[in-house]
mmCIF file of C-alpha atoms in Angstrom:
data_model
loop_
_atom_site.group_PDB
_atom_site.id
_atom_site.type_symbol
_atom_site.label_atom_id
_atom_site.label_comp_id
_atom_site.label_asym_id
_atom_site.label_seq_id
_atom_site.Cartn_x
_atom_site.Cartn_y
_atom_site.Cartn_z
ATOM 1 C CA UNK G 1 0.000 0.000 0.000
ATOM 2 C CA UNK G 2 1.461 3.398 -0.966
ATOM 3 C CA UNK G 3 1.088 6.680 0.920
ATOM 4 C CA UNK G 4 -1.586 8.014 -1.431
ATOM 5 C CA UNK G 5 -3.765 4.925 -0.950
ATOM 6 C CA UNK G 6 -3.371 5.140 2.824
ATOM 7 C CA UNK G 7 -4.410 8.797 2.781
ATOM 8 C CA UNK G 8 -7.460 7.955 0.661
ATOM 9 C CA UNK G 9 -8.697 5.434 3.254
ATOM 10 C CA UNK G 10 -8.919 8.178 5.897
ATOM 11 C CA UNK G 11 -10.057 10.842 3.428
ATOM 12 C CA UNK G 12 -13.381 9.009 3.073
ATOM 13 C CA UNK G 13 -14.055 10.043 6.696
ATOM 14 C CA UNK G 14 -12.279 13.371 7.321
ATOM 15 C CA UNK G 15 -11.435 14.697 3.863
ATOM 16 C CA UNK G 16 -8.175 14.753 1.944
ATOM 17 C CA UNK G 17 -6.553 17.657 3.791
ATOM 18 C CA UNK G 18 -7.151 16.257 7.284
ATOM 19 C CA UNK G 19 -6.257 12.708 6.175
ATOM 20 C CA UNK G 20 -2.978 13.902 4.651
ATOM 21 C CA UNK G 21 -2.086 15.680 7.882
ATOM 22 C CA UNK G 22 -2.912 12.583 9.969
ATOM 23 C CA UNK G 23 -0.788 10.261 7.820
ATOM 24 C CA UNK G 24 2.154 12.652 7.493
ATOM 25 C CA UNK G 25 2.185 13.369 11.240
ATOM 26 C CA UNK G 26 2.089 9.656 12.077
ATOM 27 C CA UNK G 27 4.889 8.936 9.601
ATOM 28 C CA UNK G 28 6.950 11.707 11.149
ATOM 29 C CA UNK G 29 6.337 10.385 14.670
ATOM 30 C CA UNK G 30 7.740 6.960 13.826
ATOM 31 C CA UNK G 31 10.551 8.269 11.650
ATOM 32 C CA UNK G 32 9.315 7.250 8.220
ATOM 33 C CA UNK G 33 10.290 9.573 5.387
ATOM 34 C CA UNK G 34 7.516 11.158 3.355
ATOM 35 C CA UNK G 35 7.904 8.661 0.529
ATOM 36 C CA UNK G 36 5.447 7.528 -2.102
ATOM 37 C CA UNK G 37 5.509 3.852 -1.069
ATOM 38 C CA UNK G 38 5.238 2.088 2.281
ATOM 39 C CA UNK G 39 5.859 -1.471 3.339
ATOM 40 C CA UNK G 40 2.938 -3.344 4.883
ATOM 41 C CA UNK G 41 4.669 -3.092 8.252
ATOM 42 C CA UNK G 42 5.111 0.689 7.838
ATOM 43 C CA UNK G 43 1.444 1.094 6.912
ATOM 44 C CA UNK G 44 0.332 -0.899 9.965
ATOM 45 C CA UNK G 45 2.570 1.206 12.219
ATOM 46 C CA UNK G 46 1.085 4.408 10.797
ATOM 47 C CA UNK G 47 -2.445 3.106 11.433
ATOM 48 C CA UNK G 48 -1.503 2.148 14.986
ATOM 49 C CA UNK G 49 -0.229 5.692 15.710
ATOM 50 C CA UNK G 50 -3.359 7.273 14.217
ATOM 51 C CA UNK G 51 -5.577 4.894 16.219
ATOM 52 C CA UNK G 52 -3.734 5.809 19.432
ATOM 53 C CA UNK G 53 -3.816 9.570 18.823
ATOM 54 C CA UNK G 54 -7.389 9.814 17.519
ATOM 55 C CA UNK G 55 -10.895 9.249 18.777
ATOM 56 C CA UNK G 56 -14.225 8.150 17.398
ATOM 57 C CA UNK G 57 -14.645 7.057 13.810
ATOM 58 C CA UNK G 58 -11.071 7.937 12.802
ATOM 59 C CA UNK G 59 -9.697 5.574 15.459
ATOM 60 C CA UNK G 60 -12.132 2.869 14.298
ATOM 61 C CA UNK G 61 -11.058 3.245 10.655
ATOM 62 C CA UNK G 62 -7.393 3.077 11.690
ATOM 63 C CA UNK G 63 -8.051 -0.056 13.768
ATOM 64 C CA UNK G 64 -9.919 -1.866 10.980
ATOM 65 C CA UNK G 65 -7.293 -0.898 8.420
ATOM 66 C CA UNK G 66 -4.483 -2.128 10.682
ATOM 67 C CA UNK G 67 -6.238 -5.488 11.106
ATOM 68 C CA UNK G 68 -6.748 -5.773 7.358
ATOM 69 C CA UNK G 69 -3.118 -4.989 6.630
ATOM 70 C CA UNK G 70 -2.012 -7.613 9.161
ATOM 71 C CA UNK G 71 -4.248 -10.198 7.472
ATOM 72 C CA UNK G 72 -2.860 -9.274 4.049
ATOM 73 C CA UNK G 73 0.671 -9.616 5.380
ATOM 74 C CA UNK G 74 -0.117 -13.104 6.705
ATOM 75 C CA UNK G 75 -1.688 -14.018 3.381
ATOM 76 C CA UNK G 76 1.375 -12.792 1.481
ATOM 77 C CA UNK G 77 3.574 -14.966 3.699
ATOM 78 C CA UNK G 78 1.315 -17.964 3.061
ATOM 79 C CA UNK G 79 1.321 -17.307 -0.681
ATOM 80 C CA UNK G 80 5.096 -17.129 -0.721
ATOM 81 C CA UNK G 81 5.424 -20.486 1.021
ATOM 82 C CA UNK G 82 3.186 -22.375 -1.409
ATOM 83 C CA UNK G 83 5.555 -24.671 -3.366
ATOM 84 C CA UNK G 84 3.492 -24.461 -6.568
ATOM 85 C CA UNK G 85 3.211 -21.404 -8.828
ATOM 86 C CA UNK G 86 0.474 -19.156 -7.402
ATOM 87 C CA UNK G 87 -1.074 -15.911 -8.619
ATOM 88 C CA UNK G 88 -3.567 -13.359 -7.305
ATOM 89 C CA UNK G 89 -5.624 -11.350 -9.785
ATOM 90 C CA UNK G 90 -8.277 -8.671 -9.908
ATOM 91 C CA UNK G 91 -10.769 -8.700 -12.754
ATOM 92 C CA UNK G 92 -10.981 -5.792 -15.158
ATOM 93 C CA UNK G 93 -14.259 -6.718 -16.803
ATOM 94 C CA UNK G 94 -13.415 -10.397 -17.506
ATOM 95 C CA UNK G 95 -9.672 -9.865 -17.884
ATOM 96 C CA UNK G 96 -7.658 -11.144 -14.878
ATOM 97 C CA UNK G 97 -4.898 -8.655 -14.034
ATOM 98 C CA UNK G 98 -2.055 -9.741 -11.776
ATOM 99 C CA UNK G 99 -1.810 -8.197 -8.309
ATOM 100 C CA UNK G 100 0.662 -10.666 -6.790
ATOM 101 C CA UNK G 101 2.680 -13.792 -7.594
ATOM 102 C CA UNK G 102 4.945 -16.009 -5.508
ATOM 103 C CA UNK G 103 8.536 -17.054 -6.161
ATOM 104 C CA UNK G 104 7.409 -20.402 -7.586
ATOM 105 C CA UNK G 105 5.404 -18.512 -10.234
ATOM 106 C CA UNK G 106 8.449 -16.394 -11.069
ATOM 107 C CA UNK G 107 10.600 -19.520 -11.449
ATOM 108 C CA UNK G 108 8.039 -21.479 -13.468
ATOM 109 C CA UNK G 109 6.977 -18.781 -15.909
ATOM 110 C CA UNK G 110 10.120 -16.640 -16.012
ATOM 111 C CA UNK G 111 8.594 -13.301 -14.959
ATOM 112 C CA UNK G 112 9.833 -11.150 -12.079
ATOM 113 C CA UNK G 113 7.114 -9.989 -9.728
ATOM 114 C CA UNK G 114 7.690 -6.384 -10.725
ATOM 115 C CA UNK G 115 7.157 -7.320 -14.379
ATOM 116 C CA UNK G 116 4.022 -9.388 -13.715
ATOM 117 C CA UNK G 117 2.079 -7.167 -11.301
ATOM 118 C CA UNK G 118 -0.377 -4.949 -13.151
ATOM 119 C CA UNK G 119 -0.211 -6.987 -16.340
ATOM 120 C CA UNK G 120 -2.979 -9.059 -17.871
ATOM 121 C CA UNK G 121 -2.502 -12.727 -17.010
ATOM 122 C CA UNK G 122 -3.732 -13.443 -20.530
ATOM 123 C CA UNK G 123 -0.824 -11.503 -22.010
ATOM 124 C CA UNK G 124 1.711 -13.246 -19.766
ATOM 125 C CA UNK G 125 0.904 -16.950 -19.917
ATOM 126 C CA UNK G 126 -1.899 -17.714 -22.375
ATOM 127 C CA UNK G 127 -1.018 -19.569 -25.613
ATOM 128 C CA UNK G 128 -1.293 -17.545 -28.794
ATOM 129 C CA UNK G 129 -4.321 -19.527 -29.974
ATOM 130 C CA UNK G 130 -6.316 -18.736 -26.828
ATOM 131 C CA UNK G 131 -9.367 -16.549 -27.179
ATOM 132 C CA UNK G 132 -9.461 -13.662 -24.680
ATOM 133 C CA UNK G 133 -12.406 -15.207 -22.867
ATOM 134 C CA UNK G 134 -10.797 -18.621 -22.422
ATOM 135 C CA UNK G 135 -8.467 -17.679 -19.571
ATOM 136 C CA UNK G 136 -11.281 -15.882 -17.774
ATOM 137 C CA UNK G 137 -13.449 -18.976 -18.235
ATOM 138 C CA UNK G 138 -10.777 -21.072 -16.506
ATOM 139 C CA UNK G 139 -11.264 -18.837 -13.464
ATOM 140 C CA UNK G 140 -14.996 -18.297 -13.538
ATOM 141 C CA UNK G 141 -16.454 -21.730 -14.357
ATOM 142 C CA UNK G 142 -18.257 -23.659 -11.629
ATOM 143 C CA UNK G 143 -19.595 -20.481 -10.023
ATOM 144 C CA UNK G 144 -16.259 -19.247 -8.728
ATOM 145 C CA UNK G 145 -14.449 -22.513 -8.046
ATOM 146 C CA UNK G 146 -12.550 -24.364 -10.744
ATOM 147 C CA UNK G 147 -10.115 -27.199 -11.280
ATOM 148 C CA UNK G 148 -9.150 -27.862 -14.849
ATOM 149 C CA UNK G 149 -6.304 -28.932 -17.115
ATOM 150 C CA UNK G 150 -4.786 -25.989 -18.989
ATOM 151 C CA UNK G 151 -1.888 -25.199 -21.293
ATOM 152 C CA UNK G 152 0.213 -22.170 -20.365
ATOM 153 C CA UNK G 153 3.298 -20.592 -21.934
ATOM 154 C CA UNK G 154 6.445 -19.381 -20.166
ATOM 155 C CA UNK G 155 8.333 -16.175 -20.924
ATOM 156 C CA UNK G 156 10.628 -18.186 -23.227
ATOM 157 C CA UNK G 157 7.692 -19.553 -25.218
ATOM 158 C CA UNK G 158 7.690 -23.085 -23.771
ATOM 159 C CA UNK G 159 4.198 -24.574 -23.543
ATOM 160 C CA UNK G 160 3.526 -26.690 -20.462
ATOM 161 C CA UNK G 161 0.469 -28.475 -19.095
ATOM 162 C CA UNK G 162 -0.896 -27.577 -15.670
ATOM 163 C CA UNK G 163 -3.705 -28.615 -13.392
ATOM 164 C CA UNK G 164 -5.174 -25.234 -12.487
ATOM 165 C CA UNK G 165 -7.153 -24.699 -9.281
ATOM 166 C CA UNK G 166 -8.805 -21.387 -8.564
ATOM 167 C CA UNK G 167 -11.255 -19.657 -6.284
ATOM 168 C CA UNK G 168 -13.072 -16.366 -6.780
ATOM 169 C CA UNK G 169 -13.759 -14.021 -3.840
ATOM 170 C CA UNK G 170 -16.116 -11.030 -3.953
ATOM 171 C CA UNK G 171 -15.077 -8.238 -1.560
ATOM 172 C CA UNK G 172 -17.449 -5.952 0.328
ATOM 173 C CA UNK G 173 -16.129 -3.140 -1.843
ATOM 174 C CA UNK G 174 -17.484 -4.874 -4.937
ATOM 175 C CA UNK G 175 -14.035 -5.874 -6.168
ATOM 176 C CA UNK G 176 -13.595 -9.448 -7.375
ATOM 177 C CA UNK G 177 -10.316 -11.229 -6.653
ATOM 178 C CA UNK G 178 -9.084 -14.557 -7.919
ATOM 179 C CA UNK G 179 -6.545 -16.894 -6.348
ATOM 180 C CA UNK G 180 -4.997 -19.534 -8.591
ATOM 181 C CA UNK G 181 -2.477 -22.351 -8.148
ATOM 182 C CA UNK G 182 -0.766 -24.228 -10.985
ATOM 183 C CA UNK G 183 0.432 -27.836 -10.660
ATOM 184 C CA UNK G 184 2.779 -28.826 -13.471
ATOM 185 C CA UNK G 185 1.630 -32.155 -14.982
ATOM 186 C CA UNK G 186 3.600 -31.883 -18.230
ATOM 187 C CA UNK G 187 5.790 -34.914 -17.527
ATOM 188 C CA UNK G 188 2.803 -36.974 -16.396
ATOM 189 C CA UNK G 189 0.902 -36.132 -19.583
ATOM 190 C CA UNK G 190 3.958 -37.036 -21.637
ATOM 191 C CA UNK G 191 4.159 -40.426 -19.907
ATOM 192 C CA UNK G 192 0.442 -40.979 -20.499
ATOM 193 C CA UNK G 193 0.894 -40.239 -24.203
ATOM 194 C CA UNK G 194 3.860 -42.603 -24.397
ATOM 195 C CA UNK G 195 1.852 -45.309 -22.650
ATOM 196 C CA UNK G 196 -1.052 -44.757 -25.023
ATOM 197 C CA UNK G 197 1.323 -45.122 -27.980
ATOM 198 C CA UNK G 198 2.800 -48.299 -26.503
ATOM 199 C CA UNK G 199 -0.676 -49.707 -25.943
ATOM 200 C CA UNK G 200 -1.564 -49.002 -29.561
ATOM 201 C CA UNK G 201 1.517 -50.918 -30.669
ATOM 202 C CA UNK G 202 0.625 -53.726 -28.275
ATOM 203 C CA UNK G 203 -2.867 -53.881 -29.774
ATOM 204 C CA UNK G 204 -1.309 -54.272 -33.204
ATOM 205 C CA UNK G 205 0.946 -57.036 -31.893
ATOM 206 C CA UNK G 206 -1.970 -58.857 -30.257
ATOM 207 C CA UNK G 207 -4.004 -58.673 -33.467
ATOM 208 C CA UNK G 208 -1.122 -60.025 -35.538
ATOM 209 C CA UNK G 209 -0.413 -62.838 -33.099
ATOM 210 C CA UNK G 210 -4.077 -63.725 -32.865
ATOM 211 C CA UNK G 211 -4.450 -63.954 -36.643
ATOM 212 C CA UNK G 212 -1.076 -65.348 -37.705
ATOM 213 C CA UNK G 213 -0.845 -68.015 -35.002
ATOM 214 C CA UNK G 214 -4.450 -69.025 -34.473
ATOM 215 C CA UNK G 215 -5.193 -69.725 -38.129
ATOM 216 C CA UNK G 216 -2.351 -72.194 -38.818
ATOM 217 C CA UNK G 217 -2.907 -73.769 -35.395
ATOM 218 C CA UNK G 218 -6.573 -74.299 -36.228
ATOM 219 C CA UNK G 219 -5.630 -75.872 -39.563
ATOM 220 C CA UNK G 220 -3.099 -78.188 -37.912
ATOM 221 C CA UNK G 221 -5.564 -79.177 -35.185
ATOM 222 C CA UNK G 222 -8.276 -79.878 -37.744
ATOM 223 C CA UNK G 223 -5.980 -82.041 -39.870
ATOM 224 C CA UNK G 224 -4.841 -84.008 -36.828
ATOM 225 C CA UNK G 225 -8.431 -84.630 -35.721
ATOM 226 C CA UNK G 226 -9.379 -85.697 -39.246
ATOM 227 C CA UNK G 227 -6.494 -88.169 -39.448
ATOM 228 C CA UNK G 228 -7.271 -89.442 -35.954
ATOM 229 C CA UNK G 229 -10.783 -90.285 -37.087
ATOM 230 C CA UNK G 230 -9.515 -92.477 -39.938
ATOM 231 C CA UNK G 231 -6.322 -93.971 -38.512
ATOM 232 C CA UNK G 232 -6.500 -97.649 -37.587
ATOM 233 C CA UNK G 233 -2.911 -98.350 -36.568
ATOM 234 C CA UNK G 234 -2.610 -98.009 -32.769
ATOM 235 C CA UNK G 235 0.870 -96.475 -32.890
ATOM 236 C CA UNK G 236 -0.329 -93.893 -35.417
ATOM 237 C CA UNK G 237 -3.345 -93.098 -33.268
ATOM 238 C CA UNK G 238 -1.153 -92.594 -30.203
ATOM 239 C CA UNK G 239 1.073 -90.268 -32.198
ATOM 240 C CA UNK G 240 -1.893 -88.255 -33.476
ATOM 241 C CA UNK G 241 -3.370 -88.027 -29.972
ATOM 242 C CA UNK G 242 -0.054 -86.648 -28.718
ATOM 243 C CA UNK G 243 -0.117 -84.104 -31.552
ATOM 244 C CA UNK G 244 -3.697 -83.119 -30.659
ATOM 245 C CA UNK G 245 -2.741 -82.730 -27.000
ATOM 246 C CA UNK G 246 0.171 -80.512 -28.016
ATOM 247 C CA UNK G 247 -2.142 -78.418 -30.192
ATOM 248 C CA UNK G 248 -4.549 -77.985 -27.265
ATOM 249 C CA UNK G 249 -1.719 -76.888 -24.992
ATOM 250 C CA UNK G 250 -0.492 -74.440 -27.634
ATOM 251 C CA UNK G 251 -4.021 -73.046 -27.919
ATOM 252 C CA UNK G 252 -4.239 -72.594 -24.126
ATOM 253 C CA UNK G 253 -0.818 -70.986 -24.070
ATOM 254 C CA UNK G 254 -1.805 -68.620 -26.871
ATOM 255 C CA UNK G 255 -5.069 -67.719 -25.118
ATOM 256 C CA UNK G 256 -3.211 -66.974 -21.891
ATOM 257 C CA UNK G 257 -0.532 -64.930 -23.649
ATOM 258 C CA UNK G 258 -3.123 -62.815 -25.448
ATOM 259 C CA UNK G 259 -5.115 -62.366 -22.240
ATOM 260 C CA UNK G 260 -1.975 -61.383 -20.365
ATOM 261 C CA UNK G 261 -1.000 -58.914 -23.084
ATOM 262 C CA UNK G 262 -4.328 -57.138 -22.613
ATOM 263 C CA UNK G 263 -4.144 -56.933 -18.831
ATOM 264 C CA UNK G 264 -2.300 -53.610 -18.921
ATOM 265 C CA UNK G 265 -5.539 -51.952 -19.980
ATOM 266 C CA UNK G 266 -7.556 -50.095 -17.434
ATOM 267 C CA UNK G 267 -10.538 -52.173 -16.374
ATOM 268 C CA UNK G 268 -13.900 -51.302 -17.796
ATOM 269 C CA UNK G 269 -16.375 -49.127 -15.940
ATOM 270 C CA UNK G 270 -17.011 -50.833 -12.583
ATOM 271 C CA UNK G 271 -20.603 -51.767 -11.889
ATOM 272 C CA UNK G 272 -22.350 -53.299 -8.905
ATOM 273 C CA UNK G 273 -22.197 -57.066 -9.421
ATOM 274 C CA UNK G 274 -23.438 -60.017 -7.423
ATOM 275 C CA UNK G 275 -20.341 -61.989 -6.446
ATOM 276 C CA UNK G 276 -22.138 -65.345 -6.257
ATOM 277 C CA UNK G 277 -23.649 -64.916 -9.723
ATOM 278 C CA UNK G 278 -20.314 -64.109 -11.357
ATOM 279 C CA UNK G 279 -18.585 -66.956 -9.501
ATOM 280 C CA UNK G 280 -21.245 -69.441 -10.646
ATOM 281 C CA UNK G 281 -21.225 -68.206 -14.258
ATOM 282 C CA UNK G 282 -17.438 -68.558 -14.373
ATOM 283 C CA UNK G 283 -17.662 -72.170 -13.151
ATOM 284 C CA UNK G 284 -19.872 -73.035 -16.142
ATOM 285 C CA UNK G 285 -17.150 -71.828 -18.517
ATOM 286 C CA UNK G 286 -14.452 -74.132 -17.149
ATOM 287 C CA UNK G 287 -13.959 -77.861 -17.767
ATOM 288 C CA UNK G 288 -14.341 -78.999 -14.171
ATOM 289 C CA UNK G 289 -14.899 -82.758 -14.658
ATOM 290 C CA UNK G 290 -16.189 -84.092 -11.300
ATOM 291 C CA UNK G 291 -15.087 -81.085 -9.249
ATOM 292 C CA UNK G 292 -17.695 -79.322 -7.110
ATOM 293 C CA UNK G 293 -18.226 -75.646 -6.324
ATOM 294 C CA UNK G 294 -19.646 -74.162 -3.122
ATOM 295 C CA UNK G 295 -20.456 -70.452 -3.116
ATOM 296 C CA UNK G 296 -20.776 -69.094 0.420
ATOM 297 C CA UNK G 297 -21.315 -65.390 -0.123
ATOM 298 C CA UNK G 298 -24.157 -63.003 -0.841
ATOM 299 C CA UNK G 299 -21.887 -59.979 -1.258
ATOM 300 C CA UNK G 300 -22.168 -57.372 -3.986
ATOM 301 C CA UNK G 301 -19.032 -55.550 -5.119
ATOM 302 C CA UNK G 302 -17.937 -52.854 -7.569
ATOM 303 C CA UNK G 303 -16.037 -54.494 -10.430
ATOM 304 C CA UNK G 304 -15.736 -54.995 -14.171
ATOM 305 C CA UNK G 305 -17.930 -58.121 -14.453
ATOM 306 C CA UNK G 306 -16.090 -59.556 -17.466
ATOM 307 C CA UNK G 307 -12.663 -59.194 -15.857
ATOM 308 C CA UNK G 308 -13.972 -60.546 -12.555
ATOM 309 C CA UNK G 309 -15.319 -63.634 -14.324
ATOM 310 C CA UNK G 310 -11.915 -64.057 -15.986
ATOM 311 C CA UNK G 311 -10.292 -63.979 -12.563
ATOM 312 C CA UNK G 312 -12.594 -66.707 -11.251
ATOM 313 C CA UNK G 313 -12.116 -68.878 -14.345
ATOM 314 C CA UNK G 314 -8.344 -68.847 -13.956
ATOM 315 C CA UNK G 315 -8.540 -69.686 -10.254
ATOM 316 C CA UNK G 316 -10.917 -72.571 -11.004
ATOM 317 C CA UNK G 317 -8.622 -73.954 -13.705
ATOM 318 C CA UNK G 318 -5.714 -73.737 -11.299
ATOM 319 C CA UNK G 319 -7.649 -75.745 -8.698
ATOM 320 C CA UNK G 320 -8.737 -78.451 -11.136
ATOM 321 C CA UNK G 321 -5.241 -78.761 -12.631
ATOM 322 C CA UNK G 322 -3.463 -79.040 -9.277
ATOM 323 C CA UNK G 323 -6.087 -80.394 -6.863
ATOM 324 C CA UNK G 324 -7.545 -83.002 -9.196
ATOM 325 C CA UNK G 325 -10.669 -83.462 -11.288
ATOM 326 C CA UNK G 326 -12.763 -84.360 -8.213
ATOM 327 C CA UNK G 327 -11.643 -81.476 -6.006
ATOM 328 C CA UNK G 328 -13.879 -79.216 -3.956
ATOM 329 C CA UNK G 329 -13.699 -75.458 -4.552
ATOM 330 C CA UNK G 330 -15.185 -72.905 -2.142
ATOM 331 C CA UNK G 331 -15.846 -69.217 -2.807
ATOM 332 C CA UNK G 332 -16.441 -67.293 0.426
ATOM 333 C CA UNK G 333 -16.347 -63.849 2.012
ATOM 334 C CA UNK G 334 -13.082 -62.510 3.356
ATOM 335 C CA UNK G 335 -12.005 -63.623 6.804
ATOM 336 C CA UNK G 336 -12.025 -62.428 9.497
ATOM 337 C CA UNK G 337 -15.519 -60.949 9.223
ATOM 338 C CA UNK G 338 -15.553 -57.286 8.339
ATOM 339 C CA UNK G 339 -12.658 -57.501 5.878
ATOM 340 C CA UNK G 340 -13.304 -56.287 2.332
ATOM 341 C CA UNK G 341 -12.765 -59.049 -0.196
ATOM 342 C CA UNK G 342 -13.358 -62.714 -0.948
ATOM 343 C CA UNK G 343 -11.444 -65.979 -1.205
ATOM 344 C CA UNK G 344 -11.271 -69.012 -3.495
ATOM 345 C CA UNK G 345 -10.042 -72.185 -1.782
ATOM 346 C CA UNK G 346 -9.681 -75.879 -2.698
ATOM 347 C CA UNK G 347 -8.913 -79.174 -0.964
ATOM 348 C CA UNK G 348 -5.902 -80.123 -3.067
ATOM 349 C CA UNK G 349 -2.280 -80.583 -2.008
ATOM 350 C CA UNK G 350 -1.789 -76.834 -1.572
ATOM 351 C CA UNK G 351 1.256 -74.746 -2.444
ATOM 352 C CA UNK G 352 4.468 -75.090 -0.406
ATOM 353 C CA UNK G 353 5.312 -71.863 1.480
ATOM 354 C CA UNK G 354 8.589 -71.528 -0.439
ATOM 355 C CA UNK G 355 6.665 -71.417 -3.732
ATOM 356 C CA UNK G 356 3.780 -69.175 -2.694
ATOM 357 C CA UNK G 357 5.478 -65.949 -3.771
ATOM 358 C CA UNK G 358 6.513 -67.421 -7.133
ATOM 359 C CA UNK G 359 3.112 -68.662 -8.291
ATOM 360 C CA UNK G 360 2.218 -65.221 -9.685
ATOM 361 C CA UNK G 361 5.356 -65.006 -11.850
ATOM 362 C CA UNK G 362 4.884 -65.126 -15.617
ATOM 363 C CA UNK G 363 5.421 -68.663 -16.881
ATOM 364 C CA UNK G 364 5.845 -70.308 -13.470
ATOM 365 C CA UNK G 365 4.008 -73.625 -13.083
ATOM 366 C CA UNK G 366 4.504 -76.883 -11.189
ATOM 367 C CA UNK G 367 2.391 -78.707 -13.779
ATOM 368 C CA UNK G 368 4.178 -79.786 -16.940
ATOM 369 C CA UNK G 369 0.958 -79.233 -18.906
ATOM 370 C CA UNK G 370 0.282 -75.817 -17.389
ATOM 371 C CA UNK G 371 1.031 -72.570 -19.210
ATOM 372 C CA UNK G 372 2.248 -70.765 -16.099
ATOM 373 C CA UNK G 373 0.218 -67.658 -16.930
ATOM 374 C CA UNK G 374 -3.134 -68.299 -15.227
ATOM 375 C CA UNK G 375 -2.249 -66.913 -11.807
ATOM 376 C CA UNK G 376 -0.280 -64.066 -13.358
ATOM 377 C CA UNK G 377 -3.493 -63.106 -15.139
ATOM 378 C CA UNK G 378 -5.366 -63.301 -11.822
ATOM 379 C CA UNK G 379 -2.890 -60.893 -10.226
ATOM 380 C CA UNK G 380 -3.067 -58.498 -13.188
ATOM 381 C CA UNK G 381 -6.872 -58.369 -13.070
ATOM 382 C CA UNK G 382 -6.842 -57.832 -9.298
ATOM 383 C CA UNK G 383 -4.284 -55.021 -9.493
ATOM 384 C CA UNK G 384 -6.170 -53.373 -12.369
ATOM 385 C CA UNK G 385 -9.109 -53.065 -9.951
ATOM 386 C CA UNK G 386 -6.866 -51.736 -7.173
ATOM 387 C CA UNK G 387 -7.068 -55.023 -5.256
ATOM 388 C CA UNK G 388 -4.383 -57.306 -3.854
ATOM 389 C CA UNK G 389 -4.151 -61.095 -4.126
ATOM 390 C CA UNK G 390 -2.262 -63.453 -1.811
ATOM 391 C CA UNK G 391 -2.032 -67.223 -1.435
ATOM 392 C CA UNK G 392 -1.995 -69.337 1.718
ATOM 393 C CA UNK G 393 -3.137 -72.745 2.969
ATOM 394 C CA UNK G 394 -6.898 -73.336 3.102
ATOM 395 C CA UNK G 395 -8.768 -74.907 5.998
ATOM 396 C CA UNK G 396 -9.209 -77.955 3.754
ATOM 397 C CA UNK G 397 -5.448 -78.264 3.363
ATOM 398 C CA UNK G 398 -5.298 -76.989 -0.196
ATOM 399 C CA UNK G 399 -4.588 -73.565 -1.689
ATOM 400 C CA UNK G 400 -6.488 -70.446 -0.701
ATOM 401 C CA UNK G 401 -6.375 -67.245 -2.748
ATOM 402 C CA UNK G 402 -7.460 -64.086 -0.923
ATOM 403 C CA UNK G 403 -8.512 -61.016 -2.889
ATOM 404 C CA UNK G 404 -8.626 -57.845 -0.761
ATOM 405 C CA UNK G 405 -9.316 -54.137 -1.217
#
């Protein structure tokens, strides 16, 4: 606040001549030269002297002004200590004009405070293709509160991406002030774009693999089945059956590889699903021979139903492959009661403690016919939902997989 502004605050009550005399006398009393500008501390000291030496409304004005200056000084200190670029503006029509910035703003955008204050924020940081109303809209949307992704330009012309948060405050005087904070997300956006590009390439790879491997495998499997139907020599039949078994294992391996390749995708929109229904539907999709399923839950959860069914199918296959074709599988709520999650357990031989951490590794399997990708897929689906999956011994002595969130 400069001397002229301080005089004007008192002039509203006692007139310019009297106000000038009050301010100049107070400045003289505390040894401040009659300069055009005052620090916030100087201005508060002047108000304190006037409050002490005056009575009535003048003393009240001095007291209120001193309190306001103290609050502004505290706010300036807070603004300066914000680690992100921050700016304070006043609106000239819809044009935000800078009244203050912090050091982080100076460092990020390359403008000294003295250069920024008084300037249009639009002229300082808006990209050249911005319409004049766009920057104001970033401040004024959502009835005074906003949080949006914006592109801003530094003094050197570098465009960067920020998450911009703002709040609008209407003063009793009718003035409208805006307070904005910028969080630089340029590197994060760059990583997201790189990941999107990698996912596009992965999609191309998956499509090529699916077409170029499935088709010849289907032809080979069909030929083997055709020959098996006409072969009479026992040795030939045994050889063809071995070929068919190998084709089936290759098909399972290919299915698991393609499924695993797609697990990096974000899960679909979660919906409220009935856990028992999904668990039962998944059981119908798996060759379970004489195995039995018990579903002991009535829980509903938020999940991508297709991915959740995939998770169950892979756990069921794991149980049948390792616990035997007549095993018992139980789906139940998390234990102890009150935990968020569910479990899938069987009565097979279980998994030795030394191997429990390895079962989720790509390609790891204790079954020579297994692909080693089923449980890795389970973990990927769980993590894509924000869940965790662990393995332990079940009450039946077999393996127990706990999914938690």
